[in-house]
Amino acid sequence: MNAPGSNLVGVPTGLLASAAFHEFPLPLHIAGTRENHAALFAALRGAESAEEAGQCFQDYMEATFGPKVQAPEYPAPPRRFRVSYLRLLKGWGYDSNSPEGAVMKAWVESRFGIPPTYHRTVIRRFAGPAWIQYMSDRMSSRFDNNNILLQLDVLYEFAQWAFRHFFAPGQRHLRLFRGTNDFAEHPWVRRLDAHHAVVRLNNLVSFTTDRDIAGEFGDIILEVQVPAVKVLFFNGLLPRHPLNGEAEYLVIGGDYAVRMGYF
């Protein structure tokens, strides 16, 4: 695993990625995001339901990051593709090792200081072939424009707001599941016994609330108590999004204590 870097959440990265943090999490905020988007969080104070809050968020994102209407020009200039957080979620849903997935992993690395350990293959060292492939995908101009990292900042802060107000008020952890067939992507840090271990998860990884769905992705079921502060996105957060089918949660990684069950 690459060495941890600096972050924008005010907690040392080594602690932030540790199993100890996941057991006793601290509040996290991305520096400047709430302040720079104060209008959104002021508007959210009037939301009376999760659905109303989600619509408010999506309206704000469209107004802030959507295409701007301009007077027509003759001839019209070529239109430039403008990526959005929804386009990244769609790409992740198809393949977490896609260029969209690389941009999302790069967001985690830049905001939380936790580098990816897997992108198409295991990333063993800085400047190795796997790392170069990750950087090549991450820097794709098609999926790294329109302030996309800032869009993900706002998405994260909204998810945290929504947890506290509607989905899990006062709840620090969520019981989530992930299916796997081996531990190449998330190697053991410590094997405790046949059913318990600490594993190193990739810096962004999918989980589900449904154990049966997790079983569709592997015979080994990882059961994890995930801190709410480590969740970027979850099904139910927004009225319109492309990850509806699998009760999916996108979780920021690190070293997690897991219970291993078997199908």
C-alpha positions as semicolon CSV with decimal commas, in nm:
position;residue;x (nm);y (nm);z (nm)
1;M;0,000;0,000;0,000
2;N;0,122;0,348;-0,081
3;A;0,211;0,573;0,212
4;P;-0,078;0,782;0,349
5;G;-0,086;1,143;0,238
6;S;-0,224;1,470;0,370
7;N;-0,597;1,525;0,387
8;L;-0,867;1,792;0,414
9;V;-1,062;1,654;0,711
10;G;-0,835;1,749;1,001
11;V;-0,764;1,399;1,134
12;P;-0,418;1,240;1,081
13;T;-0,443;1,002;0,788
14;G;-0,279;0,714;0,972
15;L;-0,553;0,734;1,235
16;L;-0,827;0,794;0,980
17;A;-0,740;0,471;0,797
18;S;-0,701;0,261;1,112
19;A;-0,926;-0,005;1,264
20;A;-0,919;0,199;1,586
21;F;-1,082;0,495;1,412
22;H;-1,350;0,271;1,264
23;E;-1,434;0,142;1,611
24;F;-1,439;0,491;1,766
25;P;-1,506;0,735;1,478
26;L;-1,477;1,113;1,501
27;P;-1,691;1,366;1,311
28;L;-1,547;1,450;0,969
29;H;-1,596;1,749;0,741
30;I;-1,415;1,843;0,420
31;A;-1,255;2,182;0,481
32;G;-1,450;2,474;0,332
33;T;-1,731;2,275;0,173
34;R;-2,012;2,371;0,412
35;E;-1,898;2,735;0,404
36;N;-1,869;2,753;0,025
37;H;-2,211;2,595;-0,024
38;A;-2,392;2,759;0,265
39;A;-2,695;2,831;0,042
40;L;-2,756;2,458;-0,001
41;F;-2,743;2,379;0,370
42;A;-2,961;2,679;0,450
43;A;-3,221;2,551;0,203
44;L;-3,200;2,200;0,348
45;R;-3,313;2,330;0,688
46;G;-3,662;2,362;0,543
47;A;-3,679;2,001;0,415
48;E;-3,945;1,794;0,592
49;S;-3,855;1,456;0,440
50;A;-3,556;1,272;0,295
51;E;-3,718;1,288;-0,049
52;E;-3,759;1,665;-0,027
53;A;-3,398;1,704;0,088
54;G;-3,271;1,487;-0,197
55;Q;-3,462;1,692;-0,452
56;C;-3,328;2,013;-0,300
57;F;-2,974;1,878;-0,330
58;Q;-3,015;1,772;-0,692
59;D;-3,173;2,105;-0,789
60;Y;-2,881;2,286;-0,628
61;M;-2,622;2,069;-0,805
62;E;-2,791;2,123;-1,140
63;A;-2,799;2,500;-1,087
64;T;-2,438;2,512;-0,965
65;F;-2,261;2,259;-1,187
66;G;-2,503;2,201;-1,475
67;P;-2,458;2,342;-1,826
68;K;-2,499;2,718;-1,844
69;V;-2,750;2,858;-2,095
70;Q;-2,581;3,094;-2,338
71;A;-2,695;3,299;-2,635
72;P;-2,673;3,097;-2,958
73;E;-2,365;3,147;-3,174
74;Y;-2,341;3,091;-3,546
75;P;-2,186;2,856;-3,616
76;A;-2,233;2,696;-3,274
77;P;-1,906;2,591;-3,105
78;P;-1,854;2,219;-3,039
79;R;-2,011;2,110;-2,712
80;R;-1,769;1,989;-2,444
81;F;-1,864;1,691;-2,233
82;R;-1,929;1,805;-1,875
83;V;-1,898;1,530;-1,620
84;S;-2,122;1,517;-1,313
85;Y;-2,132;1,321;-0,988
86;L;-2,421;1,120;-1,137
87;R;-2,205;1,021;-1,435
88;L;-1,933;0,901;-1,197
89;L;-2,185;0,697;-0,996
90;K;-2,310;0,540;-1,319
91;G;-1,958;0,450;-1,429
92;W;-1,879;0,305;-1,086
93;G;-2,193;0,093;-1,106
94;Y;-2,077;-0,060;-1,433
95;D;-1,713;-0,105;-1,328
96;S;-1,532;0,033;-1,023
97;N;-1,206;-0,002;-1,221
98;S;-1,326;0,233;-1,494
99;P;-1,189;0,586;-1,548
100;E;-1,490;0,712;-1,349
101;G;-1,386;0,479;-1,066
102;A;-1,030;0,612;-1,082
103;V;-1,156;0,970;-1,043
104;M;-1,361;0,869;-0,738
105;K;-1,062;0,690;-0,584
106;A;-0,851;0,999;-0,653
107;W;-1,112;1,210;-0,471
108;V;-1,074;0,987;-0,162
109;E;-0,696;1,014;-0,186
110;S;-0,700;1,394;-0,213
111;R;-0,962;1,455;0,057
112;F;-0,891;1,175;0,308
113;G;-0,526;1,100;0,230
114;I;-0,593;0,727;0,178
115;P;-0,441;0,600;-0,150
116;P;-0,600;0,322;-0,355
117;T;-0,466;-0,029;-0,313
118;Y;-0,644;-0,170;-0,619
119;H;-0,734;-0,042;-0,965
120;R;-0,770;-0,313;-1,227
121;T;-0,503;-0,496;-1,031
122;V;-0,318;-0,467;-0,699
123;I;-0,125;-0,139;-0,665
124;R;0,194;-0,248;-0,491
125;R;0,416;0,057;-0,522
126;F;0,434;0,417;-0,628
127;A;0,523;0,456;-0,999
128;G;0,473;0,085;-1,066
129;P;0,269;-0,030;-1,369
130;A;-0,058;-0,057;-1,172
131;W;-0,013;0,292;-1,025
132;I;0,064;0,436;-1,371
133;Q;-0,255;0,279;-1,508
134;Y;-0,456;0,426;-1,219
135;M;-0,308;0,772;-1,281
136;S;-0,375;0,745;-1,653
137;D;-0,741;0,663;-1,590
138;R;-0,769;0,923;-1,315
139;M;-0,642;1,203;-1,542
140;S;-0,882;1,129;-1,827
141;S;-1,006;1,472;-1,938
142;R;-1,348;1,323;-2,014
143;F;-1,413;1,240;-1,648
144;D;-1,204;1,501;-1,465
145;N;-1,358;1,837;-1,547
146;N;-1,643;2,063;-1,432
147;N;-1,503;2,082;-1,076
148;I;-1,585;1,714;-1,032
149;L;-1,389;1,678;-0,707
150;L;-1,584;1,970;-0,562
151;Q;-1,907;1,800;-0,668
152;L;-1,805;1,492;-0,472
153;D;-1,721;1,713;-0,173
154;V;-2,077;1,846;-0,171
155;L;-2,220;1,495;-0,220
156;Y;-2,025;1,368;0,081
157;E;-2,133;1,655;0,304
158;F;-2,495;1,613;0,196
159;A;-2,482;1,239;0,270
160;Q;-2,353;1,317;0,619
161;W;-2,626;1,579;0,672
162;A;-2,893;1,335;0,551
163;F;-2,771;1,061;0,787
164;R;-2,802;1,291;1,087
165;H;-3,141;1,433;0,993
166;F;-3,335;1,149;0,832
167;F;-3,163;0,814;0,782
168;A;-2,966;0,735;1,098
169;P;-2,992;1,015;1,355
170;G;-2,760;0,947;1,647
171;Q;-2,627;0,626;1,486
172;R;-2,249;0,598;1,457
173;H;-2,219;0,265;1,270
174;L;-2,397;0,077;0,993
175;R;-2,397;-0,302;0,955
176;L;-2,296;-0,368;0,594
177;F;-2,193;-0,668;0,384
178;R;-1,959;-0,738;0,093
179;G;-1,914;-1,060;-0,101
180;T;-1,574;-1,182;-0,223
181;N;-1,406;-1,499;-0,342
182;D;-1,052;-1,414;-0,231
183;F;-0,851;-1,149;-0,052
184;A;-0,637;-1,020;-0,339
185;E;-0,821;-0,687;-0,347
186;H;-0,845;-0,648;0,032
187;P;-0,560;-0,840;0,201
188;W;-0,547;-0,942;0,564
189;V;-0,371;-0,712;0,807
190;R;-0,430;-0,955;1,095
191;R;-0,606;-1,290;1,093
192;L;-0,769;-1,335;1,434
193;D;-0,949;-1,668;1,389
194;A;-1,150;-1,856;1,127
195;H;-1,425;-1,594;1,128
196;H;-1,256;-1,267;1,228
197;A;-0,978;-1,057;1,077
198;V;-0,864;-0,704;1,007
199;V;-0,850;-0,645;0,632
200;R;-0,723;-0,352;0,428
201;L;-1,005;-0,233;0,206
202;N;-0,945;-0,032;-0,108
203;N;-0,981;0,341;-0,053
204;L;-1,333;0,334;-0,197
205;V;-1,537;0,015;-0,195
206;S;-1,898;-0,098;-0,240
207;F;-2,105;-0,260;0,034
208;T;-2,470;-0,352;0,067
209;T;-2,722;-0,371;0,349
210;D;-2,851;-0,703;0,212
211;R;-2,649;-1,015;0,294
212;D;-2,815;-1,214;0,014
213;I;-2,711;-0,953;-0,242
214;A;-2,355;-0,967;-0,108
215;G;-2,362;-1,342;-0,164
216;E;-2,415;-1,284;-0,536
217;F;-2,063;-1,139;-0,554
218;G;-1,871;-1,410;-0,370
219;D;-1,886;-1,710;-0,139
220;I;-1,714;-1,527;0,148
221;I;-1,933;-1,263;0,311
222;L;-1,758;-0,980;0,493
223;E;-1,972;-0,827;0,766
224;V;-1,845;-0,486;0,878
225;Q;-1,956;-0,218;1,121
226;V;-1,892;0,085;0,900
227;P;-1,881;0,433;1,058
228;A;-2,144;0,661;0,909
229;V;-1,872;0,925;0,863
230;K;-1,700;0,694;0,613
231;V;-1,999;0,678;0,373
232;L;-1,991;0,884;0,053
233;F;-2,318;0,764;-0,099
234;F;-2,601;0,517;-0,038
235;N;-2,914;0,398;-0,211
236;G;-3,206;0,610;-0,094
237;L;-3,004;0,930;-0,060
238;L;-3,129;1,081;-0,388
239;P;-3,458;1,059;-0,581
240;R;-3,273;1,000;-0,909
241;H;-2,946;0,810;-0,940
242;P;-2,803;0,509;-1,130
243;L;-2,725;0,274;-0,836
244;N;-3,078;0,165;-0,747
245;G;-3,052;-0,213;-0,772
246;E;-2,826;-0,346;-0,496
247;A;-2,891;-0,150;-0,173
248;E;-2,543;-0,014;-0,236
249;Y;-2,323;0,195;-0,008
250;L;-1,997;0,356;-0,122
251;V;-1,757;0,337;0,173
252;I;-1,422;0,510;0,223
253;G;-1,164;0,243;0,298
254;G;-0,875;0,163;0,528
255;D;-0,820;-0,116;0,781
256;Y;-1,150;-0,268;0,896
257;A;-1,235;-0,540;1,144
258;V;-1,453;-0,792;0,960
259;R;-1,653;-1,099;1,043
260;M;-1,630;-1,361;0,770
261;G;-1,929;-1,577;0,692
262;Y;-1,957;-1,839;0,421
263;F;-2,229;-1,929;0,173
